[in-house]
Every structure is written in C-alpha cells, then in structure tokens.
Short mmCIF file of N, CA and C and ligand atoms in Angstrom, two decimals:
data_model
loop_
_atom_site.label_atom_id
_atom_site.label_comp_id
_atom_site.label_asym_id
_atom_site.label_seq_id
_atom_site.Cartn_x
_atom_site.Cartn_y
_atom_site.Cartn_z
N MET A 11 0.84 -1.20 0.00
CA MET A 11 0.00 0.00 0.00
C MET A 11 0.87 1.25 0.00
N ILE A 12 0.39 2.28 -0.70
CA ILE A 12 1.09 3.55 -0.70
C ILE A 12 0.11 4.63 -0.22
N GLN A 13 0.56 5.47 0.70
CA GLN A 13 -0.30 6.52 1.25
C GLN A 13 0.12 7.86 0.67
N ILE A 14 -0.86 8.57 0.14
CA ILE A 14 -0.57 9.85 -0.52
C ILE A 14 -1.46 10.94 0.07
N PRO A 15 -0.87 12.00 0.63
CA PRO A 15 -1.69 13.11 1.11
C PRO A 15 -2.53 13.68 -0.05
N LYS A 16 -3.74 14.12 0.27
CA LYS A 16 -4.67 14.63 -0.75
C LYS A 16 -4.02 15.73 -1.58
N ALA A 17 -3.29 16.64 -0.95
CA ALA A 17 -2.69 17.77 -1.68
C ALA A 17 -1.67 17.27 -2.70
N THR A 18 -0.89 16.25 -2.32
CA THR A 18 0.12 15.70 -3.23
C THR A 18 -0.55 14.97 -4.38
N HIS A 19 -1.59 14.21 -4.06
CA HIS A 19 -2.39 13.53 -5.09
C HIS A 19 -2.92 14.55 -6.10
N ASP A 20 -3.47 15.65 -5.59
CA ASP A 20 -4.06 16.66 -6.46
C ASP A 20 -2.98 17.35 -7.31
N GLU A 21 -1.77 17.51 -6.76
CA GLU A 21 -0.67 18.10 -7.52
C GLU A 21 -0.28 17.22 -8.71
N MET A 22 -0.24 15.91 -8.48
CA MET A 22 0.11 14.99 -9.57
C MET A 22 -0.91 15.07 -10.69
N VAL A 23 -2.18 15.04 -10.30
CA VAL A 23 -3.25 15.10 -11.29
C VAL A 23 -3.22 16.43 -12.03
N ALA A 24 -2.99 17.53 -11.28
CA ALA A 24 -2.95 18.86 -11.90
C ALA A 24 -1.78 18.96 -12.88
N HIS A 25 -0.63 18.35 -12.52
CA HIS A 25 0.51 18.38 -13.44
C HIS A 25 0.17 17.62 -14.72
N ALA A 26 -0.46 16.46 -14.58
CA ALA A 26 -0.84 15.65 -15.75
C ALA A 26 -1.80 16.43 -16.65
N LYS A 27 -2.75 17.12 -16.03
CA LYS A 27 -3.70 17.92 -16.81
C LYS A 27 -2.99 19.11 -17.47
N GLY A 28 -1.97 19.64 -16.75
CA GLY A 28 -1.27 20.82 -17.24
C GLY A 28 -0.48 20.58 -18.51
N VAL A 29 0.07 19.38 -18.67
CA VAL A 29 0.86 19.10 -19.88
C VAL A 29 0.05 18.32 -20.93
N TYR A 30 -1.20 17.99 -20.59
CA TYR A 30 -2.09 17.32 -21.54
C TYR A 30 -2.12 18.11 -22.85
N PRO A 31 -2.10 17.50 -24.03
CA PRO A 31 -2.24 16.07 -24.32
C PRO A 31 -0.93 15.28 -24.35
N GLN A 32 0.15 15.89 -23.84
CA GLN A 32 1.38 15.10 -23.74
C GLN A 32 1.32 14.27 -22.46
N GLU A 33 2.08 13.17 -22.44
CA GLU A 33 2.20 12.40 -21.21
C GLU A 33 3.03 13.20 -20.20
N ALA A 34 2.60 13.17 -18.96
CA ALA A 34 3.33 13.81 -17.87
C ALA A 34 4.15 12.75 -17.15
N CYS A 35 5.20 13.19 -16.43
CA CYS A 35 5.95 12.24 -15.62
C CYS A 35 6.59 12.95 -14.43
N GLY A 36 7.02 12.15 -13.46
CA GLY A 36 7.65 12.74 -12.28
C GLY A 36 7.88 11.70 -11.21
N PHE A 37 8.43 12.18 -10.10
CA PHE A 37 8.76 11.31 -8.98
C PHE A 37 7.87 11.59 -7.78
N LEU A 38 7.40 10.52 -7.15
CA LEU A 38 6.71 10.64 -5.88
C LEU A 38 7.72 10.27 -4.79
N VAL A 39 7.88 11.20 -3.84
CA VAL A 39 8.96 11.09 -2.86
C VAL A 39 8.38 10.94 -1.46
N GLY A 40 9.03 10.12 -0.64
CA GLY A 40 8.55 9.97 0.72
C GLY A 40 9.40 9.00 1.49
N LYS A 41 8.77 8.33 2.44
CA LYS A 41 9.49 7.34 3.23
C LYS A 41 8.51 6.32 3.79
N ASP A 42 8.92 5.06 3.85
CA ASP A 42 8.12 3.99 4.44
C ASP A 42 6.68 3.95 3.90
N GLY A 43 6.55 4.13 2.59
CA GLY A 43 5.24 4.02 1.98
C GLY A 43 4.35 5.23 2.14
N LEU A 44 4.86 6.29 2.77
CA LEU A 44 4.09 7.53 2.95
C LEU A 44 4.71 8.63 2.08
N ALA A 45 3.92 9.13 1.13
CA ALA A 45 4.42 10.18 0.24
C ALA A 45 4.51 11.52 0.97
N LYS A 46 5.57 12.26 0.63
CA LYS A 46 5.75 13.60 1.21
C LYS A 46 5.57 14.70 0.16
N TYR A 47 6.10 14.46 -1.04
CA TYR A 47 5.90 15.45 -2.11
C TYR A 47 6.10 14.81 -3.48
N PHE A 48 5.64 15.58 -4.48
CA PHE A 48 5.74 15.17 -5.88
C PHE A 48 6.68 16.11 -6.61
N LEU A 49 7.57 15.55 -7.41
CA LEU A 49 8.48 16.35 -8.23
C LEU A 49 8.17 16.10 -9.70
N PRO A 50 7.55 17.07 -10.38
CA PRO A 50 7.32 16.89 -11.81
C PRO A 50 8.64 16.92 -12.57
N ILE A 51 8.75 16.12 -13.60
CA ILE A 51 9.95 16.10 -14.43
C ILE A 51 9.51 16.21 -15.88
N GLU A 52 10.29 16.96 -16.65
CA GLU A 52 9.89 17.21 -18.04
C GLU A 52 9.96 15.94 -18.88
N ASN A 53 8.92 15.71 -19.65
CA ASN A 53 8.90 14.61 -20.61
C ASN A 53 9.61 15.07 -21.88
N MET A 54 10.83 14.56 -22.07
CA MET A 54 11.63 15.01 -23.21
C MET A 54 11.05 14.55 -24.55
N ASP A 55 10.18 13.53 -24.52
CA ASP A 55 9.56 13.06 -25.76
C ASP A 55 8.48 14.03 -26.26
N HIS A 56 7.91 14.82 -25.34
CA HIS A 56 6.77 15.69 -25.67
C HIS A 56 5.78 14.92 -26.53
N SER A 57 5.43 13.73 -26.03
CA SER A 57 4.62 12.80 -26.80
C SER A 57 3.30 12.52 -26.09
N THR A 58 2.31 12.10 -26.87
CA THR A 58 1.03 11.71 -26.29
C THR A 58 1.02 10.24 -25.88
N VAL A 59 2.07 9.49 -26.26
CA VAL A 59 2.07 8.04 -26.00
C VAL A 59 3.31 7.51 -25.29
N THR A 60 4.36 8.31 -25.15
CA THR A 60 5.57 7.84 -24.45
C THR A 60 6.11 8.95 -23.56
N TYR A 61 7.00 8.55 -22.65
CA TYR A 61 7.71 9.57 -21.87
C TYR A 61 9.16 9.14 -21.66
N THR A 62 10.02 10.14 -21.63
CA THR A 62 11.42 9.96 -21.23
C THR A 62 11.74 11.12 -20.31
N MET A 63 12.14 10.79 -19.09
CA MET A 63 12.40 11.84 -18.11
C MET A 63 13.71 12.55 -18.41
N ASP A 64 13.70 13.87 -18.34
CA ASP A 64 14.90 14.68 -18.53
C ASP A 64 15.96 14.23 -17.52
N PRO A 65 17.13 13.74 -17.99
CA PRO A 65 18.13 13.18 -17.07
C PRO A 65 18.71 14.21 -16.10
N ARG A 66 18.83 15.47 -16.54
CA ARG A 66 19.37 16.49 -15.62
C ARG A 66 18.40 16.78 -14.50
N GLN A 67 17.11 16.81 -14.84
CA GLN A 67 16.10 17.03 -13.79
C GLN A 67 16.03 15.83 -12.85
N GLN A 68 16.25 14.63 -13.40
CA GLN A 68 16.27 13.43 -12.55
C GLN A 68 17.41 13.51 -11.54
N LEU A 69 18.58 13.92 -12.03
CA LEU A 69 19.76 14.03 -11.16
C LEU A 69 19.51 15.04 -10.05
N LYS A 70 18.93 16.19 -10.43
CA LYS A 70 18.60 17.22 -9.44
C LYS A 70 17.62 16.68 -8.40
N ALA A 71 16.64 15.92 -8.90
CA ALA A 71 15.63 15.34 -8.01
C ALA A 71 16.27 14.37 -7.02
N PHE A 72 17.17 13.51 -7.52
CA PHE A 72 17.80 12.53 -6.64
C PHE A 72 18.65 13.22 -5.57
N LYS A 73 19.30 14.33 -5.94
CA LYS A 73 20.09 15.08 -4.94
C LYS A 73 19.18 15.64 -3.86
N ARG A 74 18.04 16.19 -4.28
CA ARG A 74 17.11 16.76 -3.31
C ARG A 74 16.54 15.66 -2.40
N ILE A 75 16.18 14.52 -3.01
CA ILE A 75 15.58 13.43 -2.25
C ILE A 75 16.56 12.93 -1.18
N SER A 76 17.81 12.71 -1.57
CA SER A 76 18.77 12.21 -0.57
C SER A 76 19.10 13.30 0.44
N GLY A 77 19.13 14.57 -0.01
CA GLY A 77 19.34 15.69 0.92
C GLY A 77 18.25 15.78 1.97
N ASP A 78 17.04 15.43 1.59
CA ASP A 78 15.91 15.47 2.51
C ASP A 78 15.80 14.20 3.36
N GLY A 79 16.71 13.24 3.12
CA GLY A 79 16.66 11.97 3.86
C GLY A 79 15.45 11.13 3.48
N LEU A 80 14.96 11.31 2.24
CA LEU A 80 13.78 10.58 1.81
C LEU A 80 14.15 9.58 0.71
N GLU A 81 13.12 8.90 0.19
CA GLU A 81 13.35 7.88 -0.84
C GLU A 81 12.46 8.16 -2.05
N LEU A 82 12.87 7.60 -3.17
CA LEU A 82 12.00 7.58 -4.34
C LEU A 82 10.96 6.49 -4.10
N LEU A 83 9.72 6.92 -3.86
CA LEU A 83 8.65 5.94 -3.60
C LEU A 83 8.01 5.47 -4.89
N GLY A 84 7.85 6.42 -5.83
CA GLY A 84 7.08 6.08 -7.01
C GLY A 84 7.52 6.83 -8.25
N ILE A 85 7.38 6.16 -9.37
CA ILE A 85 7.61 6.78 -10.68
C ILE A 85 6.23 6.96 -11.30
N PHE A 86 5.92 8.23 -11.56
CA PHE A 86 4.57 8.61 -12.00
C PHE A 86 4.57 8.98 -13.47
N HIS A 87 3.52 8.56 -14.20
CA HIS A 87 3.29 9.14 -15.51
C HIS A 87 1.80 9.07 -15.84
N SER A 88 1.43 9.75 -16.91
CA SER A 88 0.01 9.79 -17.28
C SER A 88 -0.23 9.06 -18.59
N HIS A 89 -1.45 8.57 -18.72
CA HIS A 89 -1.96 8.06 -19.99
C HIS A 89 -3.08 9.00 -20.40
N VAL A 90 -2.94 9.60 -21.57
CA VAL A 90 -3.92 10.63 -21.93
C VAL A 90 -5.19 10.06 -22.56
N ALA A 91 -5.09 8.85 -23.12
CA ALA A 91 -6.27 8.31 -23.81
C ALA A 91 -6.59 6.87 -23.43
N SER A 92 -5.69 6.22 -22.69
CA SER A 92 -5.92 4.81 -22.35
C SER A 92 -6.07 4.65 -20.83
N ALA A 93 -6.42 3.44 -20.43
CA ALA A 93 -6.63 3.15 -19.01
C ALA A 93 -5.32 3.27 -18.23
N ALA A 94 -5.46 3.36 -16.91
CA ALA A 94 -4.28 3.51 -16.03
C ALA A 94 -3.65 2.15 -15.75
N ASP A 95 -3.31 1.43 -16.81
CA ASP A 95 -2.65 0.13 -16.68
C ASP A 95 -1.31 0.19 -17.42
N PRO A 96 -0.28 -0.51 -16.89
CA PRO A 96 1.04 -0.44 -17.52
C PRO A 96 1.00 -0.99 -18.94
N SER A 97 1.52 -0.22 -19.89
CA SER A 97 1.63 -0.69 -21.27
C SER A 97 2.78 -1.67 -21.35
N GLN A 98 2.91 -2.30 -22.51
CA GLN A 98 4.04 -3.21 -22.70
C GLN A 98 5.36 -2.47 -22.52
N THR A 99 5.44 -1.25 -23.05
CA THR A 99 6.65 -0.43 -22.89
C THR A 99 6.88 -0.11 -21.41
N ASP A 100 5.80 0.24 -20.71
CA ASP A 100 5.94 0.54 -19.27
C ASP A 100 6.55 -0.64 -18.53
N ARG A 101 6.12 -1.84 -18.90
CA ARG A 101 6.64 -3.04 -18.22
C ARG A 101 8.11 -3.28 -18.58
N GLN A 102 8.42 -3.06 -19.85
CA GLN A 102 9.81 -3.26 -20.30
C GLN A 102 10.76 -2.25 -19.67
N MET A 103 10.23 -1.04 -19.40
CA MET A 103 11.08 0.02 -18.87
C MET A 103 11.07 0.09 -17.34
N ALA A 104 10.40 -0.86 -16.70
CA ALA A 104 10.29 -0.85 -15.24
C ALA A 104 11.46 -1.63 -14.63
N PHE A 105 12.49 -0.89 -14.25
CA PHE A 105 13.71 -1.55 -13.80
C PHE A 105 13.82 -1.63 -12.27
N TYR A 106 12.84 -1.07 -11.56
CA TYR A 106 12.97 -0.97 -10.10
C TYR A 106 11.81 -1.67 -9.40
N PRO A 107 11.97 -2.97 -9.07
CA PRO A 107 10.87 -3.70 -8.44
C PRO A 107 10.49 -3.15 -7.06
N GLU A 108 11.39 -2.38 -6.43
CA GLU A 108 11.11 -1.86 -5.09
C GLU A 108 10.38 -0.52 -5.13
N VAL A 109 10.15 -0.01 -6.34
CA VAL A 109 9.50 1.29 -6.48
C VAL A 109 8.09 1.08 -7.03
N SER A 110 7.15 1.95 -6.63
CA SER A 110 5.79 1.89 -7.16
C SER A 110 5.74 2.60 -8.51
N TYR A 111 4.94 2.05 -9.40
CA TYR A 111 4.70 2.71 -10.69
C TYR A 111 3.27 3.24 -10.67
N LEU A 112 3.16 4.58 -10.66
CA LEU A 112 1.84 5.20 -10.58
C LEU A 112 1.46 5.74 -11.95
N ILE A 113 0.23 5.43 -12.35
CA ILE A 113 -0.27 5.88 -13.64
C ILE A 113 -1.62 6.54 -13.41
N VAL A 114 -1.76 7.76 -13.96
CA VAL A 114 -3.08 8.39 -13.93
C VAL A 114 -3.61 8.40 -15.35
N SER A 115 -4.85 7.95 -15.49
CA SER A 115 -5.52 8.01 -16.79
C SER A 115 -6.37 9.27 -16.86
N LEU A 116 -6.18 10.01 -17.97
CA LEU A 116 -7.02 11.18 -18.22
C LEU A 116 -7.98 10.91 -19.37
N ALA A 117 -8.23 9.62 -19.62
CA ALA A 117 -9.16 9.25 -20.70
C ALA A 117 -10.51 9.92 -20.46
N ASP A 118 -10.91 10.00 -19.19
CA ASP A 118 -12.05 10.83 -18.81
C ASP A 118 -11.49 11.98 -17.97
N MET A 119 -11.32 13.13 -18.60
CA MET A 119 -10.68 14.29 -17.97
C MET A 119 -11.35 14.69 -16.66
N ASN A 120 -12.66 14.45 -16.56
CA ASN A 120 -13.39 14.86 -15.37
C ASN A 120 -13.25 13.87 -14.22
N ARG A 121 -12.77 12.66 -14.55
CA ARG A 121 -12.61 11.64 -13.51
C ARG A 121 -11.26 10.96 -13.68
N PRO A 122 -10.18 11.68 -13.32
CA PRO A 122 -8.84 11.10 -13.43
C PRO A 122 -8.74 9.84 -12.57
N ASP A 123 -8.14 8.80 -13.13
CA ASP A 123 -8.07 7.52 -12.46
C ASP A 123 -6.61 7.20 -12.15
N LEU A 124 -6.23 7.26 -10.87
CA LEU A 124 -4.84 7.00 -10.48
C LEU A 124 -4.72 5.58 -9.93
N LYS A 125 -3.76 4.84 -10.49
CA LYS A 125 -3.50 3.48 -10.00
C LYS A 125 -2.01 3.31 -9.73
N SER A 126 -1.70 2.33 -8.89
CA SER A 126 -0.29 2.06 -8.57
C SER A 126 0.00 0.58 -8.76
N PHE A 127 1.21 0.30 -9.22
CA PHE A 127 1.62 -1.08 -9.48
C PHE A 127 3.06 -1.31 -9.03
N ARG A 128 3.33 -2.57 -8.69
CA ARG A 128 4.71 -3.03 -8.58
C ARG A 128 4.97 -3.87 -9.82
N ILE A 129 6.11 -3.64 -10.43
CA ILE A 129 6.42 -4.35 -11.67
C ILE A 129 7.79 -4.99 -11.55
N ALA A 130 7.83 -6.30 -11.69
CA ALA A 130 9.09 -7.04 -11.67
C ALA A 130 9.09 -7.99 -12.86
N GLY A 131 9.82 -7.62 -13.89
CA GLY A 131 9.81 -8.42 -15.11
C GLY A 131 8.42 -8.42 -15.70
N ASP A 132 7.88 -9.60 -15.96
CA ASP A 132 6.54 -9.70 -16.52
C ASP A 132 5.47 -9.71 -15.44
N HIS A 133 5.91 -9.64 -14.19
CA HIS A 133 4.99 -9.77 -13.08
C HIS A 133 4.50 -8.40 -12.61
N VAL A 134 3.23 -8.12 -12.85
CA VAL A 134 2.64 -6.85 -12.48
C VAL A 134 1.62 -7.07 -11.36
N THR A 135 1.80 -6.35 -10.24
CA THR A 135 0.89 -6.47 -9.12
C THR A 135 0.27 -5.11 -8.83
N ALA A 136 -1.06 -5.06 -8.78
CA ALA A 136 -1.73 -3.81 -8.40
C ALA A 136 -1.46 -3.53 -6.93
N GLU A 137 -1.33 -2.27 -6.61
CA GLU A 137 -1.02 -1.86 -5.24
C GLU A 137 -2.09 -0.87 -4.79
N GLU A 138 -2.55 -1.02 -3.56
CA GLU A 138 -3.59 -0.12 -3.05
C GLU A 138 -3.02 1.28 -2.80
N ILE A 139 -3.79 2.29 -3.21
CA ILE A 139 -3.44 3.68 -2.92
C ILE A 139 -4.41 4.20 -1.87
N ARG A 140 -3.89 4.76 -0.80
CA ARG A 140 -4.77 5.41 0.16
C ARG A 140 -4.48 6.91 0.15
N VAL A 141 -5.47 7.68 -0.25
CA VAL A 141 -5.34 9.14 -0.26
C VAL A 141 -5.74 9.63 1.13
N ILE A 142 -4.82 10.31 1.82
CA ILE A 142 -5.06 10.66 3.22
C ILE A 142 -5.13 12.18 3.40
ZN1 ZN B 227 2.47 4.26 -19.75
#
C-alpha cells in the first residue's frame, strides 16, 4: 500500500492535466510508503504516448531526495487516452521492483483515475493507494 496526502495527489493530477495532451511524468517522494511530495519532471519526448524523463532534472531530483533523507517511492506518468494500466513499454522500462509505478488516466478528464503497481519483469501487481 502507498499513502498519498490529498494535496500531493491533487498536484500529480494537476501536473498531468497541465501538460495534456502530452504524457506527464515525475517522482513521488517519501518514506516507508508515505508520500511527502511530488516532483514533476519534463517529458523530453513531448509525446502523447511515451515519456522519457529529462536526465538532468532526474539528477537534481535525486540530490534533493537524498538531501531530505527521503526515498524515491514512485515513478509517476500519465496516460492521456488509455486506461491507467502499464503498457508493454511501461513493463519493459520498469527496472525498479522496489519502487511503485503510478499511472493516472485522463481518458475521462473529469474523472482522473490513479493506479499504482509493482512491476518485476513480466509480473505486475496492483497496489492499493490510500489518499489521506
Ligand atoms: Zn504508460
């Protein structure tokens, strides 16, 4: 289970809506399964179907996360037209089994659907999100 404060949840969704119709991406940061903040990262693909995180922004993010004594809890991205389920590419690019993969679907803009998964190879497990 991953616990996300309402304000942080809303920030992730707002960021995804803000870069729509491109896919959004970023890091969810926290400790022991409790999120503390969200760091948006630029999608260098500027694509509606893929994302590649800007490596310089990733490096900056990792410095801040370790400086704050926190951990990378989740890798977040959006799906602008499909369900919030990991695509084949998402599964192939999921190299961190200890990190949550969060996907928000904006297929229905009025009802953003956020889901979380653990991905290890071909093994995808849904993870409960508790918005607190
Ligand atoms: Zn995806």
